[in-house]
Amino acid sequence: MEKQKYSTGKSLVAGSLLHFTLLILFSIFEIPLAFSQQNKGKVSGKVISSDGQPLPFASIALLDQEGKTLKGTLSDTVGMFHFVTIIEGNYKVKITTMGFNTHHSKPFDISSRNNNNIHLGVFTLFEDAKVLNSVTINAKKKLIEQTIDRTVINVENSILSEGNTALELLEKTLGVKVDEDGKISLKGRSGVNVMINGKPTYLSPKELSTILKGTNSSSISKIEILNNPSAKYDAAGNAGIINIIMKKNTATGFNGAIALNSGYSRNAHYGSGLNLNYRNDKVNLYGGYNYAYRGETEYLDFVRRFYDTGIANGQPQRTSFQHTNTNEPLNTHNFRIGFDYELDKANSFGILINGNLGKYTHDSKTDNNLISNNNSTISKTITSNYDQQHWENLTYNANYLHQFKKEGRELSADVDFASNSFTSNLNLNTITLLSPDAPSGTIASRKGYVPAVTDVYIGKVDYTDQFGKTVKFESGLKSSFIQSDNNLKYHILDNGNWVYDVNGSNHFKYKEQIHAGYININKEFKGFSLQVGLRGEYTQTQGHQITSDSLLNRNYFQLFPSVFLNKPIGENHQFQAAYSRRIERPDYGDLNPFRVFRDPLLYYQGNPFLKPQLTNTFQLSHTFKGKYTTAINYNQTNDAITWITGQIDALNTTFETPKNLSKAINYGISFTASTELLNWWTGTYFANAFRNEYRGSQENEDFKNANTSFSFNTQNSFKAGKGYSMELSAFWYSGSVYGISTYKASYAVSTGIQKQIFNDKGSIKLMVNDVFQTNRYQEQTFFQNIDMNTDKRLDSRRAMLSFSYRFGNQNLSKKERKSASEDIQSRVKGGG
């Protein structure tokens, strides 16, 4: 068997990246000098609707005298637009946006004899009644859009969105990987902050994974990926932010939609949903409910080799061959109800309640054969693990938005309360079959009750202002209070009586409060724009180990600066540079030292002495024609939190626990392309080459585990005519490393077909996920006394047939307002 090697030395990839980085820096600061003598003017203006509201993301084209388009841009979130480095000449601008009449400005000229900084004033666009009457909710955005600061995947436009879970959708997202335990990484980096509707979940990775598994993909509108968030957003998430935005109808009048789906993998899958909405000029009432049942069966092979010398070398004295079959039925209920009310043009408020309730059952049978080095049987055991879990996740939000008379000035406030309850009832029974040491066989039984309650209280205020035509100012305050209570009780069957297990049981309470403030300033200069931000966060935590009566208090203050530079060169090129500092705090599940048993010889245990990890992130990127983006990134994490495998040879027992490694380094280069290959074929392609290096110590021995990895994602859409469309997606990940472990390559291909019916108000979709059943996780760990292999085969191949139908008024509303409870991130553009 090939052993994992831990090597040192300078990487060839690092040298190549350095040359490429220097080339981009040279391009940013040197190339424009050749044209600087011709760059004369700057043009700006603002776009509003007839009722005085700013029109964000309107298309602005700069035209020459003959009407030829020279440059293009979009208005920002307050309706402002800018053109810079305009040479002398006569021009006009054309403004277009969906649902409004096209507007042409009066001609203007830029000349050295006149003021070359021209503000065109305010343009008022009027609604196009014909367009509003003809445009329905069927108007689709592109499946994947690349904006200045994020990648947006419009999930509701995807055939593959039906019959999947939110976690499976993330797995198909560009640059995102979900491992066998539900942990999420982005561009090869772990520690992603997952948000729902712009709000952190404050759940442990396991609880978040369960919630995402229980969220039907049909209720999701889009997924946003921010690799380098600005200081406006929480500093949590050293790999960036993934924001999942749920559907919310913006059509006027009364309308709704129903959905049904059914399918099969190794077990049955089915679900249904209903969404209703009523909107008029002042009030928007909305609600929805989704139910899903997912039957899943997965297979796990686990081989462990034990050495009496304490060093994994040569012939093992004992080898454990373990095979597990697991049935995992999942029942979920999701609901959402809320209303927005517009007091007047300047003030609005809203209330929102989100709920996610479900039941998950882990029902597994494990065969474990322990073999000596001469192939004789030492022991045979059969373990049944029946764990029934229930959860309730309820979130309440009240929000307020005030828009001042001064354009660009806005104040918003949010108050949130989230109640999260997870309960686990575990029954673990192990039968040791006939062996030389136990001729009659033995039975060992353990049962556990694990109630976990987490309450979250959040208050935040954000303020935005515009100074002149080139300066945008953002600031805000936020406080969050979290308290969790885990009371794990184990009992062991002894002579027919259940006896409380003092050593295995544990009661752990955790409190955390974070107080934050930030300032962001965005300034446009001649030829480039710059955004600088600073966020300060004070953290106070308390972990109370009630069982052992130990208390661990921590408090610390951290500053998180961010800098973003954006420089366009001509019409087709845009360069960006970004730096940010981020933090990943250990969650209460990582800190809680209680043991969770998979079987008697495998358990997981938290670490109350974990420290937060801090990451410095650098990125350089270049976008060509708004379709092709190349990005170089470098990230260094100190005190990296990593799950490490340990082993007790004398007991033939393996465990996993989180530890702080001294350092984790990630750097790489990625390429994204959004193309229309033919008029009936559009595709988005993402390729990433990266290197991960983990450095630290395990049992007083230093180690370095490093590997250069590659990944590829693609999403393709095909128009087949007569209401038919098809979709094909695929991903491939090469071998990678995590901590002291190595993962083998994996890939999957998914496809689907859709037919529009009932005058495009309904659709029938057939989706096949992981067509070739190739999405599996193969892990190898070889370090010190640990020598083991894991092969996990998920229940990922699934065929689903779904039907959806929209009813009521489907015309788009002429005016859409986003309340503070919705996607806070989309209100103001972030940095690059």
CSV table of N, CA and C in Angstrom, one decimal, residues 162-164 216 218 258-263 268-274 289-295 330-332 800-804:
chain,number,residue,atom,x,y,z
A,162,GLU,N,-35.2,20.8,-8.8
A,162,GLU,CA,-36.4,20.0,-8.2
A,162,GLU,C,-35.9,18.6,-7.7
A,163,GLY,N,-36.4,18.3,-6.5
A,163,GLY,CA,-36.2,17.0,-6.0
A,163,GLY,C,-34.8,16.8,-5.2
A,164,ASN,N,-34.1,17.9,-5.1
A,164,ASN,CA,-32.8,17.9,-4.4
A,164,ASN,C,-33.0,18.6,-3.0
A,216,ASN,N,-36.1,21.8,1.2
A,216,ASN,CA,-36.4,21.4,-0.2
A,216,ASN,C,-35.8,22.5,-1.2
A,218,SER,N,-36.8,23.3,-4.0
A,218,SER,CA,-37.8,24.0,-4.7
A,218,SER,C,-38.2,25.3,-4.0
A,258,ILE,N,-48.0,25.7,-6.7
A,258,ILE,CA,-48.0,24.4,-6.1
A,258,ILE,C,-46.9,23.6,-6.8
A,259,ALA,N,-46.4,22.6,-6.0
A,259,ALA,CA,-45.4,21.7,-6.6
A,259,ALA,C,-45.5,20.3,-6.0
A,260,LEU,N,-45.3,19.3,-6.8
A,260,LEU,CA,-45.3,17.9,-6.4
A,260,LEU,C,-44.1,17.2,-7.0
A,261,ASN,N,-43.5,16.3,-6.2
A,261,ASN,CA,-42.4,15.6,-6.8
A,261,ASN,C,-42.4,14.2,-6.2
A,262,SER,N,-41.8,13.2,-6.9
A,262,SER,CA,-41.7,11.9,-6.5
A,262,SER,C,-40.6,11.2,-7.2
A,263,GLY,N,-39.9,10.3,-6.6
A,263,GLY,CA,-38.8,9.6,-7.2
A,263,GLY,C,-38.3,8.4,-6.4
A,268,ALA,N,-37.5,5.4,-1.5
A,268,ALA,CA,-38.5,6.3,-2.1
A,268,ALA,C,-38.2,7.7,-1.6
A,269,HIS,N,-38.6,8.7,-2.5
A,269,HIS,CA,-38.5,10.1,-2.2
A,269,HIS,C,-39.8,10.7,-2.7
A,270,TYR,N,-40.4,11.7,-2.0
A,270,TYR,CA,-41.5,12.4,-2.4
A,270,TYR,C,-41.7,13.7,-1.6
A,271,GLY,N,-42.5,14.6,-2.2
A,271,GLY,CA,-42.7,15.9,-1.5
A,271,GLY,C,-43.7,16.7,-2.2
A,272,SER,N,-44.1,17.8,-1.5
A,272,SER,CA,-45.1,18.8,-2.1
A,272,SER,C,-44.9,20.1,-1.4
A,273,GLY,N,-45.4,21.1,-2.1
A,273,GLY,CA,-45.3,22.5,-1.6
A,273,GLY,C,-46.4,23.4,-2.1
A,274,LEU,N,-46.7,24.5,-1.3
A,274,LEU,CA,-47.6,25.5,-1.6
A,274,LEU,C,-47.1,26.8,-1.2
A,289,TYR,N,-45.4,26.6,2.4
A,289,TYR,CA,-45.2,25.4,3.2
A,289,TYR,C,-44.7,24.3,2.2
A,290,ASN,N,-43.7,23.6,2.7
A,290,ASN,CA,-43.1,22.5,1.9
A,290,ASN,C,-42.9,21.3,2.8
A,291,TYR,N,-43.2,20.1,2.3
A,291,TYR,CA,-43.0,18.8,3.0
A,291,TYR,C,-42.2,17.9,2.1
A,292,ALA,N,-41.3,17.2,2.7
A,292,ALA,CA,-40.5,16.3,1.9
A,292,ALA,C,-40.1,15.0,2.7
A,293,TYR,N,-40.1,13.9,2.1
A,293,TYR,CA,-39.7,12.6,2.6
A,293,TYR,C,-38.6,12.1,1.8
A,294,ARG,N,-37.5,11.7,2.4
A,294,ARG,CA,-36.3,11.2,1.7
A,294,ARG,C,-35.9,9.9,2.4
A,295,GLY,N,-35.9,8.8,1.7
A,295,GLY,CA,-35.4,7.6,2.2
A,295,GLY,C,-34.0,7.4,1.6
A,330,LEU,N,-35.8,10.6,6.3
A,330,LEU,CA,-35.8,12.0,6.7
A,330,LEU,C,-37.2,12.6,6.3
A,331,ASN,N,-37.9,13.1,7.3
A,331,ASN,CA,-39.1,13.8,7.1
A,331,ASN,C,-39.0,15.3,7.5
A,332,THR,N,-39.3,16.2,6.6
A,332,THR,CA,-39.1,17.6,6.9
A,332,THR,C,-40.3,18.4,6.6
A,800,MET,N,-36.1,11.7,-10.2
A,800,MET,CA,-37.2,12.5,-9.6
A,800,MET,C,-38.0,13.0,-10.8
A,801,LEU,N,-39.4,12.9,-10.6
A,801,LEU,CA,-40.3,13.5,-11.5
A,801,LEU,C,-41.1,14.5,-10.7
A,802,SER,N,-41.2,15.7,-11.3
A,802,SER,CA,-41.9,16.8,-10.5
A,802,SER,C,-42.8,17.6,-11.4
A,803,PHE,N,-43.8,18.2,-10.8
A,803,PHE,CA,-44.8,19.0,-11.5
A,803,PHE,C,-45.0,20.3,-10.7
A,804,SER,N,-45.1,21.4,-11.4
A,804,SER,CA,-45.3,22.7,-10.7
A,804,SER,C,-46.3,23.5,-11.5
